[in-house]
Short mmCIF file of C-alpha atoms and ligand atoms in Angstrom, two decimals:
data_model
loop_
_atom_site.label_atom_id
_atom_site.label_comp_id
_atom_site.label_asym_id
_atom_site.label_seq_id
_atom_site.Cartn_x
_atom_site.Cartn_y
_atom_site.Cartn_z
CA MET A 1 -10.05 -4.79 -28.84
CA ILE A 2 -6.96 -2.67 -28.38
CA GLN A 3 -7.21 -0.79 -25.14
CA THR A 4 -6.28 2.85 -25.47
CA MET A 5 -4.62 4.45 -22.50
CA GLN A 6 -3.47 7.99 -22.17
CA GLN A 7 -0.43 8.98 -20.20
CA ILE A 8 -0.71 12.34 -18.51
CA SER A 9 2.01 14.08 -16.59
CA THR A 10 0.56 17.45 -15.67
CA ILE A 11 -2.17 18.37 -13.20
CA ALA A 12 -3.72 20.81 -15.67
CA GLU A 13 -4.13 18.14 -18.33
CA MET A 14 -5.55 15.68 -15.83
CA ARG A 15 -8.16 18.24 -14.77
CA VAL A 16 -9.33 18.59 -18.39
CA HIS A 17 -9.86 14.81 -18.67
CA ILE A 18 -11.60 14.62 -15.29
CA LYS A 19 -13.91 17.49 -16.14
CA GLU A 20 -14.95 15.79 -19.36
CA ALA A 21 -15.47 12.41 -17.62
CA ARG A 22 -17.63 14.12 -14.98
CA ARG A 23 -19.61 15.90 -17.70
CA GLN A 24 -20.32 12.49 -19.21
CA GLY A 25 -21.48 11.24 -15.80
CA LYS A 26 -18.70 8.67 -15.52
CA THR A 27 -17.73 7.17 -12.16
CA ILE A 28 -14.04 7.62 -11.52
CA GLY A 29 -11.70 5.23 -9.72
CA ILE A 30 -8.09 5.83 -8.74
CA VAL A 31 -5.34 3.33 -8.04
CA PRO A 32 -2.43 5.21 -6.45
CA THR A 33 0.95 3.47 -6.84
CA MET A 34 4.67 4.09 -6.82
CA GLY A 35 5.11 1.98 -9.95
CA PHE A 36 7.34 -1.02 -10.71
CA LEU A 37 4.03 -2.76 -11.15
CA HIS A 38 3.22 -6.32 -10.22
CA GLU A 39 0.10 -8.46 -9.91
CA GLY A 40 -0.77 -6.81 -6.59
CA HIS A 41 -1.14 -3.44 -8.31
CA LEU A 42 -2.96 -5.02 -11.23
CA SER A 43 -5.50 -6.65 -8.89
CA LEU A 44 -6.42 -3.13 -7.76
CA VAL A 45 -6.93 -2.10 -11.39
CA LYS A 46 -9.16 -5.13 -11.88
CA ALA A 47 -11.29 -4.14 -8.88
CA ALA A 48 -11.43 -0.56 -10.18
CA ARG A 49 -12.35 -1.74 -13.68
CA GLU A 50 -15.32 -3.67 -12.26
CA LYS A 51 -16.67 -0.70 -10.32
CA CYS A 52 -15.77 2.40 -12.35
CA ASP A 53 -16.24 3.83 -15.84
CA LEU A 54 -12.90 5.64 -15.81
CA VAL A 55 -9.85 4.05 -14.19
CA VAL A 56 -6.95 6.31 -13.30
CA MET A 57 -3.65 4.89 -12.08
CA SER A 58 -1.03 7.19 -10.64
CA ILE A 59 2.63 6.27 -10.64
CA PHE A 60 4.53 8.62 -8.38
CA VAL A 61 7.42 7.83 -6.10
CA ASN A 62 6.48 10.32 -3.43
CA PRO A 63 9.53 11.82 -1.72
CA LEU A 64 7.41 13.05 1.22
CA GLN A 65 6.79 9.52 2.46
CA PHE A 66 10.44 8.44 2.53
CA GLY A 67 12.69 9.13 5.52
CA PRO A 68 16.19 10.61 5.00
CA ASN A 69 17.86 7.19 5.26
CA GLU A 70 15.29 5.29 3.23
CA ASP A 71 15.32 4.04 -0.35
CA PHE A 72 13.79 6.97 -2.29
CA ASP A 73 16.76 7.23 -4.68
CA ARG A 74 17.13 3.53 -5.29
CA TYR A 75 13.41 2.69 -5.33
CA PRO A 76 12.93 0.53 -8.47
CA ARG A 77 11.52 2.35 -11.49
CA ASP A 78 10.62 1.11 -15.00
CA LEU A 79 8.05 3.35 -16.59
CA GLU A 80 8.15 1.71 -19.99
CA ARG A 81 7.26 -1.69 -18.58
CA ASP A 82 4.68 -0.17 -16.22
CA ARG A 83 2.98 1.59 -19.12
CA GLU A 84 2.48 -1.70 -20.94
CA LEU A 85 1.22 -3.51 -17.83
CA ALA A 86 -1.16 -0.68 -16.95
CA ARG A 87 -2.49 -0.58 -20.50
CA SER A 88 -3.13 -4.33 -20.65
CA ALA A 89 -4.79 -4.27 -17.23
CA GLY A 90 -7.32 -1.72 -18.48
CA VAL A 91 -6.12 1.61 -17.10
CA ASP A 92 -7.67 4.57 -18.97
CA LEU A 93 -5.51 7.40 -17.68
CA LEU A 94 -1.97 6.86 -16.40
CA PHE A 95 -0.90 9.82 -14.28
CA THR A 96 2.89 10.11 -14.10
CA PRO A 97 3.81 13.51 -12.70
CA GLU A 98 7.39 14.52 -11.97
CA VAL A 99 8.24 15.55 -8.42
CA SER A 100 8.47 19.15 -9.70
CA GLU A 101 4.88 18.94 -10.96
CA MET A 102 3.49 17.66 -7.65
CA TYR A 103 5.72 19.83 -5.46
CA PRO A 104 6.86 22.88 -7.46
CA LYS A 105 7.55 24.75 -4.20
CA PRO A 106 8.36 23.52 -0.72
CA MET A 107 5.13 22.21 0.82
CA LEU A 108 3.88 24.32 3.71
CA THR A 109 0.81 22.13 4.10
CA ASN A 110 0.85 18.70 5.69
CA VAL A 111 -2.03 16.28 6.22
CA SER A 112 -1.51 14.41 9.45
CA VAL A 113 -3.71 11.67 10.90
CA SER A 114 -3.24 10.87 14.58
CA THR A 115 -3.64 7.66 16.65
CA VAL A 116 -3.77 5.09 13.81
CA THR A 117 -0.35 6.37 12.67
CA GLU A 118 1.28 5.96 16.05
CA GLN A 119 2.12 2.26 15.93
CA LEU A 120 3.61 -0.24 13.45
CA CYS A 121 5.11 1.48 10.37
CA GLY A 122 4.17 4.91 11.74
CA LYS A 123 6.47 4.27 14.69
CA SER A 124 9.32 2.79 12.64
CA ARG A 125 9.08 5.37 9.87
CA PRO A 126 8.43 8.79 11.46
CA GLY A 127 6.62 11.13 9.06
CA HIS A 128 5.83 8.34 6.60
CA PHE A 129 2.05 8.53 6.98
CA ASP A 130 2.04 12.33 6.86
CA GLY A 131 3.67 11.94 3.46
CA VAL A 132 1.12 9.33 2.43
CA ALA A 133 -1.89 11.32 3.69
CA THR A 134 -0.63 14.47 2.01
CA VAL A 135 0.01 12.92 -1.40
CA VAL A 136 -3.23 10.94 -1.34
CA THR A 137 -5.15 14.12 -0.52
CA LYS A 138 -3.43 15.87 -3.41
CA LEU A 139 -4.21 12.99 -5.79
CA PHE A 140 -7.84 13.01 -4.65
CA GLN A 141 -8.02 16.75 -5.32
CA ILE A 142 -6.60 16.29 -8.81
CA VAL A 143 -8.56 13.19 -9.85
CA GLN A 144 -11.74 13.67 -7.76
CA PRO A 145 -12.37 9.93 -7.62
CA ASP A 146 -15.60 8.30 -6.47
CA TYR A 147 -13.59 5.23 -5.42
CA ALA A 148 -9.96 4.74 -4.42
CA PHE A 149 -8.42 1.27 -4.36
CA PHE A 150 -5.76 0.30 -1.82
CA GLY A 151 -4.16 -3.06 -1.01
CA GLN A 152 -4.45 -4.67 2.42
CA LYS A 153 -0.76 -5.48 2.07
CA ASP A 154 -0.38 -1.97 3.51
CA ALA A 155 -3.17 -2.43 6.04
CA GLN A 156 -2.13 0.52 8.19
CA GLN A 157 -2.21 2.73 5.09
CA VAL A 158 -5.80 1.57 4.45
CA ALA A 159 -6.70 2.45 8.05
CA VAL A 160 -5.04 5.87 7.77
CA VAL A 161 -6.56 6.81 4.41
CA THR A 162 -10.03 5.58 5.46
CA GLN A 163 -9.87 7.63 8.66
CA MET A 164 -8.63 10.68 6.74
CA ALA A 165 -11.38 10.45 4.10
CA PHE A 166 -13.98 10.09 6.86
CA ASP A 167 -12.65 12.90 9.05
CA LEU A 168 -12.33 15.35 6.16
CA SER A 169 -15.65 14.34 4.51
CA MET A 170 -13.85 13.50 1.29
CA PRO A 171 -16.41 12.40 -1.32
CA VAL A 172 -14.61 9.14 -2.03
CA GLU A 173 -15.08 5.54 -0.96
CA ILE A 174 -11.90 3.75 0.05
CA VAL A 175 -11.98 0.18 -1.28
CA PRO A 176 -9.58 -2.25 0.44
CA CYS A 177 -8.36 -5.14 -1.76
CA PRO A 178 -6.85 -8.48 -0.62
CA ILE A 179 -3.11 -9.20 -0.53
CA VAL A 180 -1.77 -10.88 -3.68
CA ARG A 181 0.98 -13.44 -3.05
CA GLU A 182 3.48 -15.49 -5.02
CA ALA A 183 2.67 -19.21 -5.26
CA ASP A 184 5.06 -19.83 -2.35
CA GLY A 185 3.33 -17.27 -0.13
CA LEU A 186 5.61 -14.23 -0.42
CA ALA A 187 3.46 -11.10 -0.60
CA LEU A 188 4.17 -9.27 -3.86
CA SER A 189 6.09 -6.04 -3.40
CA SER A 190 8.13 -3.83 -5.69
CA ARG A 191 10.88 -4.13 -3.08
CA ASN A 192 11.15 -7.92 -3.52
CA VAL A 193 13.61 -7.29 -6.39
CA TYR A 194 16.15 -6.13 -3.82
CA LEU A 195 16.26 -9.59 -2.21
CA SER A 196 19.12 -12.01 -2.85
CA ALA A 197 18.10 -15.63 -3.50
CA GLU A 198 18.97 -16.54 0.08
CA GLU A 199 17.10 -13.57 1.55
CA ARG A 200 14.07 -14.36 -0.57
CA GLU A 201 14.05 -17.95 0.65
CA GLN A 202 14.23 -16.86 4.28
CA ALA A 203 11.61 -14.13 3.70
CA LEU A 204 9.03 -16.89 3.27
CA VAL A 205 8.98 -17.03 7.06
CA LEU A 206 6.69 -13.98 7.04
CA SER A 207 3.76 -15.62 5.28
CA ARG A 208 4.52 -18.97 6.92
CA SER A 209 4.37 -17.52 10.41
CA LEU A 210 1.11 -15.70 9.57
CA LYS A 211 -0.40 -18.99 8.40
CA HIS A 212 0.59 -20.58 11.69
CA ALA A 213 -0.73 -17.57 13.60
CA GLU A 214 -4.10 -17.96 11.94
CA LYS A 215 -4.26 -21.56 13.08
CA TRP A 216 -3.06 -20.75 16.62
CA LEU A 217 -5.63 -17.97 16.93
CA ALA A 218 -8.39 -20.31 15.78
CA GLU A 219 -7.24 -22.89 18.35
CA GLY A 220 -7.53 -20.32 21.13
CA VAL A 221 -3.82 -19.79 21.87
CA ALA A 222 -3.33 -16.63 23.98
CA LEU A 223 -2.44 -13.52 21.97
CA ASP A 224 0.89 -12.93 23.74
CA GLU A 225 1.80 -16.54 23.16
CA VAL A 226 0.98 -16.22 19.43
CA ARG A 227 3.23 -13.15 19.24
CA GLY A 228 6.02 -15.00 21.06
CA ARG A 229 5.80 -17.98 18.72
CA ILE A 230 5.95 -15.75 15.63
CA ILE A 231 9.01 -13.94 16.98
CA GLN A 232 10.60 -17.32 17.69
CA MET A 233 9.90 -18.58 14.14
CA ILE A 234 11.28 -15.46 12.48
CA SER A 235 14.34 -15.38 14.75
CA GLU A 236 15.32 -18.82 13.49
CA MET A 237 16.14 -17.21 10.12
CA PRO A 238 19.73 -15.98 10.34
CA LEU A 239 19.22 -13.11 7.86
CA ALA A 240 16.03 -11.79 9.46
CA GLN A 241 16.03 -8.73 11.69
CA ILE A 242 12.66 -8.05 13.25
CA ASP A 243 11.40 -4.48 13.16
CA TYR A 244 8.05 -5.34 14.75
CA VAL A 245 5.63 -8.20 15.37
CA GLU A 246 2.36 -6.83 16.73
CA LEU A 247 -1.20 -7.95 17.36
CA LEU A 248 -3.63 -5.00 17.43
CA THR A 249 -7.30 -4.33 16.86
CA TYR A 250 -8.16 -3.48 13.25
CA PRO A 251 -8.79 -0.91 11.87
CA ASP A 252 -8.33 1.24 14.97
CA LEU A 253 -4.96 -0.32 15.87
CA SER A 254 -5.39 -0.34 19.64
CA PRO A 255 -3.58 -2.81 21.90
CA VAL A 256 -5.28 -6.16 22.49
CA SER A 257 -4.36 -8.37 25.37
CA ALA A 258 -7.47 -10.42 26.04
CA ARG A 259 -9.79 -11.92 23.51
CA THR A 260 -13.11 -10.20 22.83
CA PRO A 261 -15.31 -12.47 20.71
CA GLY A 262 -15.99 -11.01 17.27
CA GLN A 263 -13.05 -8.59 17.56
CA SER A 264 -11.22 -7.95 14.30
CA ILE A 265 -7.46 -8.00 14.79
CA ILE A 266 -4.35 -7.57 12.70
CA VAL A 267 -1.18 -9.59 13.06
CA ALA A 268 1.36 -7.23 11.52
CA LEU A 269 5.00 -7.97 10.73
CA ALA A 270 7.92 -5.88 9.52
CA VAL A 271 11.22 -7.66 9.06
CA ARG A 272 14.48 -6.59 7.48
CA PHE A 273 16.49 -8.90 5.24
CA GLY A 274 19.76 -7.12 4.59
CA LYS A 275 18.80 -3.65 3.36
CA THR A 276 15.27 -4.66 2.45
CA ARG A 277 12.40 -4.09 4.83
CA LEU A 278 9.38 -6.30 4.15
CA ILE A 279 5.92 -6.08 5.68
CA ASP A 280 3.08 -8.57 5.76
CA ASN A 281 -0.08 -9.02 7.79
CA LEU A 282 -3.12 -11.09 8.54
CA ILE A 283 -6.48 -9.63 9.46
CA THR A 284 -8.81 -12.02 11.21
CA THR A 285 -11.60 -12.21 13.75
CA ILE A 286 -11.00 -13.72 17.17
P1 AMP B 1 3.00 0.78 -3.82
O1 AMP B 1 3.30 0.97 -5.27
O2 AMP B 1 3.87 -0.21 -3.14
O3 AMP B 1 2.87 2.10 -3.07
O4 AMP B 1 1.57 0.14 -3.77
C1 AMP B 1 0.47 0.73 -4.41
C2 AMP B 1 -0.79 0.04 -4.00
O5 AMP B 1 -0.71 -1.34 -4.32
C3 AMP B 1 -1.04 0.12 -2.48
O6 AMP B 1 -2.43 0.30 -2.25
C4 AMP B 1 -0.58 -1.22 -2.01
O7 AMP B 1 -1.20 -1.65 -0.81
C5 AMP B 1 -0.99 -2.10 -3.16
N1 AMP B 1 -0.23 -3.34 -3.14
C6 AMP B 1 1.13 -3.48 -3.11
N2 AMP B 1 1.46 -4.79 -3.03
C7 AMP B 1 0.30 -5.48 -2.99
C8 AMP B 1 -0.02 -6.86 -2.88
N3 AMP B 1 0.91 -7.81 -2.81
N4 AMP B 1 -1.33 -7.21 -2.87
C9 AMP B 1 -2.30 -6.27 -2.94
N5 AMP B 1 -2.06 -4.96 -3.04
C10 AMP B 1 -0.78 -4.56 -3.06
#
């Protein structure tokens, strides 16, 4: 069967489709993305396809979530290729608004989540999660999804969006989906295309150190010691510049020093290779 997918670039047109889907009693799922699709994004579509009658994917490189010295302008884009991948993965509606459609006037409204945005990427990228929370709120208002699918690759984003949806009584269930990796362990990311061959090789230290961390945690190694060993492993890579290596509770992202049995924790890494900042994480119970 040839899958039909419609591409929509205005809010008004999207509302017409959503209204009709609602009238037909369809459950609606959204997969928000910034495009340059890979198997990580497509795994979210698969999860959405299994749970929802209507699957909406948004592709929008959201300027609000990029800092002034970040890669908004050079963020990779390939809409033609994305359209084909989205269609084959089973997306029904592909929402591709221009910046001028989403933000026709300067935004005077900002959605800001506290506490869970104060560490990790929130600390390294001031304002980033305000941009995320604001655009996700806007997408939820436009698409009115029953379910929204997010990857654990961006585990702090999952924590932020879940907290936001709960606090604001948004009628949507946030569905976290597992990290998809290359065969050699590198977590898929649109930003991986920036990496030189040598950087990519050294970037494998992220997933490798997380694998070791999992083992050390299971063996009962102290949390500070685990952190120290990860930093040591990453520092052995000449091209790696550590942004952070942190062990925190998950999803509330509070400090952990001692072990509390049954506690869910995240081991979160952000490391720069040249101009490219990569993140990866492991969520486990100690
Ligand atoms: P992005 O386009 O990078 O903003 O990502 C859009 C969505 O895809 C987010 O929910 C990400 O967490 C998710 N995602 C990105 N990379 C992966 C991955 N390797 N595995 C699972 N989900 C991912």
